[in-house]
Amino acid sequence: MRGSIDMSMAAAPKGTDLAAIRAFLLARPGVSAIHDLHVWPISTTETALTCHLVMPTRADDAFLMQTAQLLKTSFRIGHTTLQVETHPDNGCALAPDDVV
Ligand SMILES: [Zn+2]
């Protein structure tokens, strides 16, 4: 069931530059790695993003809000959900990789 839902939502909106989004997230201060990046349309005009950020020094609210705001202005992604993890070897990175 979970798999079929993921499959149906797997397609990124046309024009979405996942490589650029990945590069942007990796370039954010404090981010050492990312995984489980997903971008998908939630309506004809709205796009959602989820991603895990590995941040050994953790993240504060300002970082999360600024990142979401930049995703909105730079990539027109209006709904961002970020999961912060502090250890790169916590096993989570074994989850299915990015939708690219
Ligand atoms: Zn993770």
PDB file of N, CA and C and ligand atoms in Angstrom:
ATOM      1  N   MET A   1       0.848  -1.208   0.000  1.00  0.00           N
ATOM      2  CA  MET A   1       0.000   0.000   0.000  1.00  0.00           C
ATOM      3  C   MET A   1       0.876   1.248   0.000  1.00  0.00           C
ATOM      4  N   ARG A   2       1.806   1.276   0.908  1.00  0.00           N
ATOM      5  CA  ARG A   2       2.702   2.424   1.001  1.00  0.00           C
ATOM      6  C   ARG A   2       3.430   2.645  -0.318  1.00  0.00           C
ATOM      7  N   GLY A   3       3.891   1.537  -0.902  1.00  0.00           N
ATOM      8  CA  GLY A   3       4.643   1.628  -2.142  1.00  0.00           C
ATOM      9  C   GLY A   3       3.823   2.199  -3.273  1.00  0.00           C
ATOM     10  N   SER A   4       2.567   1.786  -3.364  1.00  0.00           N
ATOM     11  CA  SER A   4       1.746   2.262  -4.458  1.00  0.00           C
ATOM     12  C   SER A   4       1.462   3.754  -4.312  1.00  0.00           C
ATOM     13  N   ILE A   5       1.328   4.201  -3.087  1.00  0.00           N
ATOM     14  CA  ILE A   5       1.120   5.642  -2.874  1.00  0.00           C
ATOM     15  C   ILE A   5       2.368   6.406  -3.300  1.00  0.00           C
ATOM     16  N   ASP A   6       3.519   5.914  -2.866  1.00  0.00           N
ATOM     17  CA  ASP A   6       4.762   6.582  -3.241  1.00  0.00           C
ATOM     18  C   ASP A   6       4.906   6.627  -4.761  1.00  0.00           C
ATOM     19  N   MET A   7       4.572   5.519  -5.402  1.00  0.00           N
ATOM     20  CA  MET A   7       4.707   5.467  -6.855  1.00  0.00           C
ATOM     21  C   MET A   7       3.808   6.499  -7.517  1.00  0.00           C
ATOM     22  N   SER A   8       2.592   6.606  -7.036  1.00  0.00           N
ATOM     23  CA  SER A   8       1.652   7.506  -7.694  1.00  0.00           C
ATOM     24  C   SER A   8       2.046   8.962  -7.497  1.00  0.00           C
ATOM     25  N   MET A   9       2.815   9.227  -6.463  1.00  0.00           N
ATOM     26  CA  MET A   9       3.202  10.603  -6.190  1.00  0.00           C
ATOM     27  C   MET A   9       4.635  10.887  -6.627  1.00  0.00           C
ATOM     28  N   ALA A  10       5.223   9.934  -7.316  1.00  0.00           N
ATOM     29  CA  ALA A  10       6.655  10.028  -7.545  1.00  0.00           C
ATOM     30  C   ALA A  10       7.046  11.093  -8.567  1.00  0.00           C
ATOM     31  N   ALA A  11       6.164  11.397  -9.466  1.00  0.00           N
ATOM     32  CA  ALA A  11       6.557  12.292 -10.547  1.00  0.00           C
ATOM     33  C   ALA A  11       6.667  13.733 -10.069  1.00  0.00           C
ATOM     34  N   ALA A  12       7.824  14.313 -10.289  1.00  0.00           N
ATOM     35  CA  ALA A  12       8.003  15.727  -9.952  1.00  0.00           C
ATOM     36  C   ALA A  12       7.280  16.579 -10.990  1.00  0.00           C
ATOM     37  N   PRO A  13       6.792  17.733 -10.568  1.00  0.00           N
ATOM     38  CA  PRO A  13       6.116  18.618 -11.518  1.00  0.00           C
ATOM     39  C   PRO A  13       7.030  18.984 -12.680  1.00  0.00           C
ATOM     40  N   LYS A  14       6.435  19.170 -13.802  1.00  0.00           N
ATOM     41  CA  LYS A  14       7.189  19.550 -14.990  1.00  0.00           C
ATOM     42  C   LYS A  14       7.970  20.835 -14.712  1.00  0.00           C
ATOM     43  N   GLY A  15       9.210  20.843 -15.116  1.00  0.00           N
ATOM     44  CA  GLY A  15      10.021  22.035 -14.910  1.00  0.00           C
ATOM     45  C   GLY A  15      10.762  22.053 -13.597  1.00  0.00           C
ATOM     46  N   THR A  16      10.500  21.070 -12.735  1.00  0.00           N
ATOM     47  CA  THR A  16      11.200  21.037 -11.457  1.00  0.00           C
ATOM     48  C   THR A  16      12.631  20.562 -11.666  1.00  0.00           C
ATOM     49  N   ASP A  17      13.560  21.355 -11.202  1.00  0.00           N
ATOM     50  CA  ASP A  17      14.971  21.021 -11.359  1.00  0.00           C
ATOM     51  C   ASP A  17      15.468  20.361 -10.077  1.00  0.00           C
ATOM     52  N   LEU A  18      15.316  19.036 -10.030  1.00  0.00           N
ATOM     53  CA  LEU A  18      15.668  18.337  -8.799  1.00  0.00           C
ATOM     54  C   LEU A  18      17.150  18.439  -8.481  1.00  0.00           C
ATOM     55  N   ALA A  19      17.969  18.461  -9.524  1.00  0.00           N
ATOM     56  CA  ALA A  19      19.408  18.586  -9.284  1.00  0.00           C
ATOM     57  C   ALA A  19      19.721  19.924  -8.618  1.00  0.00           C
ATOM     58  N   ALA A  20      19.042  20.963  -9.062  1.00  0.00           N
ATOM     59  CA  ALA A  20      19.265  22.286  -8.477  1.00  0.00           C
ATOM     60  C   ALA A  20      18.737  22.342  -7.048  1.00  0.00           C
ATOM     61  N   ILE A  21      17.599  21.694  -6.808  1.00  0.00           N
ATOM     62  CA  ILE A  21      17.048  21.668  -5.455  1.00  0.00           C
ATOM     63  C   ILE A  21      17.979  20.911  -4.523  1.00  0.00           C
ATOM     64  N   ARG A  22      18.499  19.795  -5.018  1.00  0.00           N
ATOM     65  CA  ARG A  22      19.439  19.009  -4.217  1.00  0.00           C
ATOM     66  C   ARG A  22      20.685  19.843  -3.879  1.00  0.00           C
ATOM     67  N   ALA A  23      21.201  20.539  -4.896  1.00  0.00           N
ATOM     68  CA  ALA A  23      22.395  21.358  -4.683  1.00  0.00           C
ATOM     69  C   ALA A  23      22.108  22.488  -3.692  1.00  0.00           C
ATOM     70  N   PHE A  24      20.925  23.085  -3.828  1.00  0.00           N
ATOM     71  CA  PHE A  24      20.541  24.157  -2.917  1.00  0.00           C
ATOM     72  C   PHE A  24      20.501  23.656  -1.469  1.00  0.00           C
ATOM     73  N   LEU A  25      19.857  22.512  -1.265  1.00  0.00           N
ATOM     74  CA  LEU A  25      19.723  21.991   0.098  1.00  0.00           C
ATOM     75  C   LEU A  25      21.090  21.612   0.679  1.00  0.00           C
ATOM     76  N   LEU A  26      21.932  21.012  -0.159  1.00  0.00           N
ATOM     77  CA  LEU A  26      23.264  20.624   0.312  1.00  0.00           C
ATOM     78  C   LEU A  26      24.122  21.839   0.646  1.00  0.00           C
ATOM     79  N   ALA A  27      23.811  22.962   0.010  1.00  0.00           N
ATOM     80  CA  ALA A  27      24.598  24.176   0.234  1.00  0.00           C
ATOM     81  C   ALA A  27      24.123  24.962   1.448  1.00  0.00           C
ATOM     82  N   ARG A  28      22.986  24.578   2.009  1.00  0.00           N
ATOM     83  CA  ARG A  28      22.499  25.302   3.188  1.00  0.00           C
ATOM     84  C   ARG A  28      23.474  25.100   4.350  1.00  0.00           C
ATOM     85  N   PRO A  29      23.690  26.149   5.142  1.00  0.00           N
ATOM     86  CA  PRO A  29      24.680  26.047   6.217  1.00  0.00           C
ATOM     87  C   PRO A  29      24.326  24.952   7.228  1.00  0.00           C
ATOM     88  N   GLY A  30      25.309  24.110   7.508  1.00  0.00           N
ATOM     89  CA  GLY A  30      25.115  23.072   8.508  1.00  0.00           C
ATOM     90  C   GLY A  30      24.640  21.743   7.952  1.00  0.00           C
ATOM     91  N   VAL A  31      24.273  21.714   6.671  1.00  0.00           N
ATOM     92  CA  VAL A  31      23.772  20.479   6.067  1.00  0.00           C
ATOM     93  C   VAL A  31      24.945  19.685   5.516  1.00  0.00           C
ATOM     94  N   SER A  32      25.135  18.467   6.026  1.00  0.00           N
ATOM     95  CA  SER A  32      26.252  17.636   5.570  1.00  0.00           C
ATOM     96  C   SER A  32      25.817  16.609   4.545  1.00  0.00           C
ATOM     97  N   ALA A  33      24.532  16.283   4.509  1.00  0.00           N
ATOM     98  CA  ALA A  33      24.018  15.317   3.530  1.00  0.00           C
ATOM     99  C   ALA A  33      22.504  15.455   3.494  1.00  0.00           C
ATOM    100  N   ILE A  34      21.912  14.984   2.406  1.00  0.00           N
ATOM    101  CA  ILE A  34      20.450  14.916   2.336  1.00  0.00           C
ATOM    102  C   ILE A  34      20.061  13.557   1.778  1.00  0.00           C
ATOM    103  N   HIS A  35      18.852  13.128   2.102  1.00  0.00           N
ATOM    104  CA  HIS A  35      18.313  11.947   1.449  1.00  0.00           C
ATOM    105  C   HIS A  35      16.794  11.993   1.513  1.00  0.00           C
ATOM    106  N   ASP A  36      16.214  11.042   0.782  1.00  0.00           N
ATOM    107  CA  ASP A  36      14.754  10.931   0.733  1.00  0.00           C
ATOM    108  C   ASP A  36      14.098  12.229   0.232  1.00  0.00           C
ATOM    109  N   LEU A  37      14.719  12.824  -0.766  1.00  0.00           N
ATOM    110  CA  LEU A  37      14.151  14.039  -1.359  1.00  0.00           C
ATOM    111  C   LEU A  37      12.998  13.675  -2.287  1.00  0.00           C
ATOM    112  N   HIS A  38      11.855  14.274  -2.025  1.00  0.00           N
ATOM    113  CA  HIS A  38      10.683  14.049  -2.876  1.00  0.00           C
ATOM    114  C   HIS A  38      10.031  15.381  -3.199  1.00  0.00           C
ATOM    115  N   VAL A  39       9.663  15.552  -4.455  1.00  0.00           N
ATOM    116  CA  VAL A  39       8.955  16.747  -4.894  1.00  0.00           C
ATOM    117  C   VAL A  39       7.778  16.275  -5.727  1.00  0.00           C
ATOM    118  N   TRP A  40       6.583  16.771  -5.409  1.00  0.00           N
ATOM    119  CA  TRP A  40       5.425  16.321  -6.172  1.00  0.00           C
ATOM    120  C   TRP A  40       4.345  17.402  -6.168  1.00  0.00           C
ATOM    121  N   PRO A  41       3.506  17.369  -7.203  1.00  0.00           N
ATOM    122  CA  PRO A  41       2.428  18.351  -7.290  1.00  0.00           C
ATOM    123  C   PRO A  41       1.284  17.960  -6.371  1.00  0.00           C
ATOM    124  N   ILE A  42       0.726  18.931  -5.651  1.00  0.00           N
ATOM    125  CA  ILE A  42      -0.455  18.641  -4.840  1.00  0.00           C
ATOM    126  C   ILE A  42      -1.695  19.292  -5.435  1.00  0.00           C
ATOM    127  N   SER A  43      -1.499  20.115  -6.447  1.00  0.00           N
ATOM    128  CA  SER A  43      -2.605  20.640  -7.243  1.00  0.00           C
ATOM    129  C   SER A  43      -1.969  21.162  -8.526  1.00  0.00           C
ATOM    130  N   THR A  44      -2.756  21.780  -9.366  1.00  0.00           N
ATOM    131  CA  THR A  44      -2.195  22.272 -10.619  1.00  0.00           C
ATOM    132  C   THR A  44      -1.248  23.440 -10.392  1.00  0.00           C
ATOM    133  N   THR A  45      -1.339  24.075  -9.235  1.00  0.00           N
ATOM    134  CA  THR A  45      -0.501  25.244  -8.994  1.00  0.00           C
ATOM    135  C   THR A  45       0.405  25.112  -7.770  1.00  0.00           C
ATOM    136  N   GLU A  46       0.212  24.055  -6.982  1.00  0.00           N
ATOM    137  CA  GLU A  46       0.964  23.924  -5.737  1.00  0.00           C
ATOM    138  C   GLU A  46       1.881  22.716  -5.785  1.00  0.00           C
ATOM    139  N   THR A  47       3.074  22.903  -5.235  1.00  0.00           N
ATOM    140  CA  THR A  47       4.072  21.836  -5.214  1.00  0.00           C
ATOM    141  C   THR A  47       4.535  21.607  -3.786  1.00  0.00           C
ATOM    142  N   ALA A  48       4.731  20.334  -3.455  1.00  0.00           N
ATOM    143  CA  ALA A  48       5.198  19.976  -2.121  1.00  0.00           C
ATOM    144  C   ALA A  48       6.571  19.324  -2.197  1.00  0.00           C
ATOM    145  N   LEU A  49       7.315  19.479  -1.120  1.00  0.00           N
ATOM    146  CA  LEU A  49       8.648  18.880  -1.027  1.00  0.00           C
ATOM    147  C   LEU A  49       8.837  18.293   0.359  1.00  0.00           C
ATOM    148  N   THR A  50       9.408  17.110   0.411  1.00  0.00           N
ATOM    149  CA  THR A  50       9.886  16.584   1.684  1.00  0.00           C
ATOM    150  C   THR A  50      11.328  16.155   1.496  1.00  0.00           C
ATOM    151  N   CYS A  51      12.108  16.298   2.563  1.00  0.00           N
ATOM    152  CA  CYS A  51      13.508  15.894   2.482  1.00  0.00           C
ATOM    153  C   CYS A  51      14.061  15.687   3.890  1.00  0.00           C
ATOM    154  N   HIS A  52      14.993  14.781   3.993  1.00  0.00           N
ATOM    155  CA  HIS A  52      15.727  14.610   5.244  1.00  0.00           C
ATOM    156  C   HIS A  52      17.050  15.350   5.120  1.00  0.00           C
ATOM    157  N   LEU A  53      17.349  16.173   6.103  1.00  0.00           N
ATOM    158  CA  LEU A  53      18.619  16.905   6.128  1.00  0.00           C
ATOM    159  C   LEU A  53      19.462  16.351   7.273  1.00  0.00           C
ATOM    160  N   VAL A  54      20.674  15.924   6.949  1.00  0.00           N
ATOM    161  CA  VAL A  54      21.599  15.512   8.001  1.00  0.00           C
ATOM    162  C   VAL A  54      22.352  16.750   8.462  1.00  0.00           C
ATOM    163  N   MET A  55      22.110  17.124   9.721  1.00  0.00           N
ATOM    164  CA  MET A  55      22.706  18.343  10.281  1.00  0.00           C
ATOM    165  C   MET A  55      23.272  18.006  11.661  1.00  0.00           C
ATOM    166  N   PRO A  56      24.565  17.689  11.705  1.00  0.00           N
ATOM    167  CA  PRO A  56      25.183  17.270  12.974  1.00  0.00           C
ATOM    168  C   PRO A  56      25.012  18.293  14.096  1.00  0.00           C
ATOM    169  N   THR A  57      24.922  19.576  13.742  1.00  0.00           N
ATOM    170  CA  THR A  57      24.776  20.604  14.774  1.00  0.00           C
ATOM    171  C   THR A  57      23.318  21.032  14.953  1.00  0.00           C
ATOM    172  N   ARG A  58      22.420  20.272  14.353  1.00  0.00           N
ATOM    173  CA  ARG A  58      20.973  20.502  14.452  1.00  0.00           C
ATOM    174  C   ARG A  58      20.549  21.781  13.740  1.00  0.00           C
ATOM    175  N   ALA A  59      19.246  22.038  13.764  1.00  0.00           N
ATOM    176  CA  ALA A  59      18.704  23.212  13.074  1.00  0.00           C
ATOM    177  C   ALA A  59      17.740  23.924  14.007  1.00  0.00           C
ATOM    178  N   ASP A  60      17.665  25.237  13.874  1.00  0.00           N
ATOM    179  CA  ASP A  60      16.685  25.972  14.656  1.00  0.00           C
ATOM    180  C   ASP A  60      15.514  26.377  13.746  1.00  0.00           C
ATOM    181  N   ASP A  61      14.494  26.942  14.359  1.00  0.00           N
ATOM    182  CA  ASP A  61      13.294  27.305  13.597  1.00  0.00           C
ATOM    183  C   ASP A  61      13.619  28.287  12.473  1.00  0.00           C
ATOM    184  N   ALA A  62      14.500  29.223  12.751  1.00  0.00           N
ATOM    185  CA  ALA A  62      14.824  30.236  11.741  1.00  0.00           C
ATOM    186  C   ALA A  62      15.430  29.586  10.504  1.00  0.00           C
ATOM    187  N   PHE A  63      16.285  28.608  10.726  1.00  0.00           N
ATOM    188  CA  PHE A  63      16.884  27.899   9.594  1.00  0.00           C
ATOM    189  C   PHE A  63      15.799  27.218   8.767  1.00  0.00           C
ATOM    190  N   LEU A  64      14.887  26.527   9.433  1.00  0.00           N
ATOM    191  CA  LEU A  64      13.840  25.788   8.718  1.00  0.00           C
ATOM    192  C   LEU A  64      12.934  26.735   7.952  1.00  0.00           C
ATOM    193  N   MET A  65      12.561  27.844   8.571  1.00  0.00           N
ATOM    194  CA  MET A  65      11.663  28.796   7.911  1.00  0.00           C
ATOM    195  C   MET A  65      12.352  29.481   6.747  1.00  0.00           C
ATOM    196  N   GLN A  66      13.621  29.819   6.933  1.00  0.00           N
ATOM    197  CA  GLN A  66      14.355  30.468   5.848  1.00  0.00           C
ATOM    198  C   GLN A  66      14.522  29.507   4.671  1.00  0.00           C
ATOM    199  N   THR A  67      14.812  28.254   4.974  1.00  0.00           N
ATOM    200  CA  THR A  67      14.960  27.270   3.906  1.00  0.00           C
ATOM    201  C   THR A  67      13.652  27.102   3.142  1.00  0.00           C
ATOM    202  N   ALA A  68      12.546  27.015   3.864  1.00  0.00           N
ATOM    203  CA  ALA A  68      11.235  26.888   3.208  1.00  0.00           C
ATOM    204  C   ALA A  68      10.930  28.124   2.364  1.00  0.00           C
ATOM    205  N   GLN A  69      11.278  29.291   2.883  1.00  0.00           N
ATOM    206  CA  GLN A  69      11.021  30.531   2.147  1.00  0.00           C
ATOM    207  C   GLN A  69      11.858  30.591   0.869  1.00  0.00           C
ATOM    208  N   LEU A  70      13.101  30.161   0.955  1.00  0.00           N
ATOM    209  CA  LEU A  70      13.962  30.163  -0.220  1.00  0.00           C
ATOM    210  C   LEU A  70      13.479  29.144  -1.257  1.00  0.00           C
ATOM    211  N   LEU A  71      12.976  28.013  -0.794  1.00  0.00           N
ATOM    212  CA  LEU A  71      12.427  27.028  -1.737  1.00  0.00           C
ATOM    213  C   LEU A  71      11.213  27.610  -2.453  1.00  0.00           C
ATOM    214  N   LYS A  72      10.468  28.431  -1.741  1.00  0.00           N
ATOM    215  CA  LYS A  72       9.290  29.057  -2.342  1.00  0.00           C
ATOM    216  C   LYS A  72       9.699  30.093  -3.386  1.00  0.00           C
ATOM    217  N   THR A  73      10.641  30.939  -3.034  1.00  0.00           N
ATOM    218  CA  THR A  73      10.999  32.021  -3.955  1.00  0.00           C
ATOM    219  C   THR A  73      11.876  31.521  -5.102  1.00  0.00           C
ATOM    220  N   SER A  74      12.720  30.540  -4.844  1.00  0.00           N
ATOM    221  CA  SER A  74      13.650  30.086  -5.872  1.00  0.00           C
ATOM    222  C   SER A  74      13.083  28.977  -6.747  1.00  0.00           C
ATOM    223  N   PHE A  75      12.233  28.126  -6.148  1.00  0.00           N
ATOM    224  CA  PHE A  75      11.766  26.943  -6.884  1.00  0.00           C
ATOM    225  C   PHE A  75      10.244  26.839  -6.926  1.00  0.00           C
ATOM    226  N   ARG A  76       9.550  27.835  -6.401  1.00  0.00           N
ATOM    227  CA  ARG A  76       8.090  27.851  -6.385  1.00  0.00           C
ATOM    228  C   ARG A  76       7.498  26.613  -5.697  1.00  0.00           C
ATOM    229  N   ILE A  77       8.151  26.191  -4.635  1.00  0.00           N
ATOM    230  CA  ILE A  77       7.634  25.082  -3.837  1.00  0.00           C
ATOM    231  C   ILE A  77       6.996  25.683  -2.585  1.00  0.00           C
ATOM    232  N   GLY A  78       5.682  25.560  -2.505  1.00  0.00           N
ATOM    233  CA  GLY A  78       4.952  26.258  -1.449  1.00  0.00           C
ATOM    234  C   GLY A  78       4.763  25.471  -0.170  1.00  0.00           C
ATOM    235  N   HIS A  79       5.008  24.168  -0.243  1.00  0.00           N
ATOM    236  CA  HIS A  79       4.759  23.328   0.926  1.00  0.00           C
ATOM    237  C   HIS A  79       5.965  22.445   1.177  1.00  0.00           C
ATOM    238  N   THR A  80       6.770  22.845   2.137  1.00  0.00           N
ATOM    239  CA  THR A  80       8.018  22.132   2.419  1.00  0.00           C
ATOM    240  C   THR A  80       7.949  21.472   3.787  1.00  0.00           C
ATOM    241  N   THR A  81       8.365  20.219   3.836  1.00  0.00           N
ATOM    242  CA  THR A  81       8.505  19.528   5.110  1.00  0.00           C
ATOM    243  C   THR A  81       9.914  18.963   5.184  1.00  0.00           C
ATOM    244  N   LEU A  82      10.650  19.375   6.216  1.00  0.00           N
ATOM    245  CA  LEU A  82      12.039  18.945   6.371  1.00  0.00           C
ATOM    246  C   LEU A  82      12.193  18.140   7.657  1.00  0.00           C
ATOM    247  N   GLN A  83      12.880  17.029   7.535  1.00  0.00           N
ATOM    248  CA  GLN A  83      13.201  16.220   8.709  1.00  0.00           C
ATOM    249  C   GLN A  83      14.690  16.365   8.976  1.00  0.00           C
ATOM    250  N   VAL A  84      15.021  16.786  10.179  1.00  0.00           N
ATOM    251  CA  VAL A  84      16.433  16.985  10.527  1.00  0.00           C
ATOM    252  C   VAL A  84      16.940  15.775  11.301  1.00  0.00           C
ATOM    253  N   GLU A  85      18.055  15.261  10.838  1.00  0.00           N
ATOM    254  CA  GLU A  85      18.725  14.154  11.521  1.00  0.00           C
ATOM    255  C   GLU A  85      20.145  14.597  11.838  1.00  0.00           C
ATOM    256  N   THR A  86      20.688  14.078  12.906  1.00  0.00           N
ATOM    257  CA  THR A  86      21.993  14.577  13.332  1.00  0.00           C
ATOM    258  C   THR A  86      23.125  13.619  13.019  1.00  0.00           C
ATOM    259  N   HIS A  87      22.800  12.364  12.738  1.00  0.00           N
ATOM    260  CA  HIS A  87      23.862  11.397  12.492  1.00  0.00           C
ATOM    261  C   HIS A  87      23.716  10.769  11.112  1.00  0.00           C
ATOM    262  N   PRO A  88      24.779  10.830  10.295  1.00  0.00           N
ATOM    263  CA  PRO A  88      24.679  10.312   8.926  1.00  0.00           C
ATOM    264  C   PRO A  88      24.537   8.797   8.852  1.00  0.00           C
ATOM    265  N   ASP A  89      24.919   8.102   9.899  1.00  0.00           N
ATOM    266  CA  ASP A  89      24.878   6.637   9.853  1.00  0.00           C
ATOM    267  C   ASP A  89      23.783   6.080  10.762  1.00  0.00           C
ATOM    268  N   ASN A  90      22.643   6.731  10.756  1.00  0.00           N
ATOM    269  CA  ASN A  90      21.556   6.271  11.632  1.00  0.00           C
ATOM    270  C   ASN A  90      20.680   5.215  10.969  1.00  0.00           C
ATOM    271  N   GLY A  91      21.048   4.824   9.754  1.00  0.00           N
ATOM    272  CA  GLY A  91      20.290   3.785   9.075  1.00  0.00           C
ATOM    273  C   GLY A  91      19.213   4.329   8.179  1.00  0.00           C
ATOM    274  N   CYS A  92      18.836   5.566   8.363  1.00  0.00           N
ATOM    275  CA  CYS A  92      17.749   6.153   7.584  1.00  0.00           C
ATOM    276  C   CYS A  92      18.148   6.324   6.123  1.00  0.00           C
ATOM    277  N   ALA A  93      19.422   6.561   5.864  1.00  0.00           N
ATOM    278  CA  ALA A  93      19.873   6.784   4.509  1.00  0.00           C
ATOM    279  C   ALA A  93      19.710   5.543   3.635  1.00  0.00           C
ATOM    280  N   LEU A  94      19.381   4.418   4.264  1.00  0.00           N
ATOM    281  CA  LEU A  94      19.148   3.203   3.485  1.00  0.00           C
ATOM    282  C   LEU A  94      17.747   3.195   2.887  1.00  0.00           C
ATOM    283  N   ALA A  95      16.945   4.169   3.256  1.00  0.00           N
ATOM    284  CA  ALA A  95      15.596   4.276   2.695  1.00  0.00           C
ATOM    285  C   ALA A  95      15.695   4.581   1.208  1.00  0.00           C
ATOM    286  N   PRO A  96      14.608   4.335   0.483  1.00  0.00           N
ATOM    287  CA  PRO A  96      14.636   4.624  -0.960  1.00  0.00           C
ATOM    288  C   PRO A  96      15.126   6.022  -1.248  1.00  0.00           C
ATOM    289  N   ASP A  97      15.962   6.129  -2.242  1.00  0.00           N
ATOM    290  CA  ASP A  97      16.609   7.407  -2.534  1.00  0.00           C
ATOM    291  C   ASP A  97      15.671   8.340  -3.263  1.00  0.00           C
ATOM    292  N   ASP A  98      16.230   9.461  -3.618  1.00  0.00           N
ATOM    293  CA  ASP A  98      15.504  10.557  -4.220  1.00  0.00           C
ATOM    294  C   ASP A  98      14.701  10.147  -5.453  1.00  0.00           C
ATOM    295  N   VAL A  99      13.632  10.841  -5.664  1.00  0.00           N
ATOM    296  CA  VAL A  99      12.914  10.739  -6.919  1.00  0.00           C
ATOM    297  C   VAL A  99      13.577  11.725  -7.880  1.00  0.00           C
ATOM    298  N   VAL A 100      14.271  11.187  -8.855  1.00  0.00           N
ATOM    299  CA  VAL A 100      14.968  12.066  -9.798  1.00  0.00           C
ATOM    300  C   VAL A 100      14.569  11.694 -11.211  1.00  0.00           C
TER     301      VAL A 100
HETATM  302 ZN    ZN B   1      16.483  10.235   6.971  1.00  0.00          ZN
END
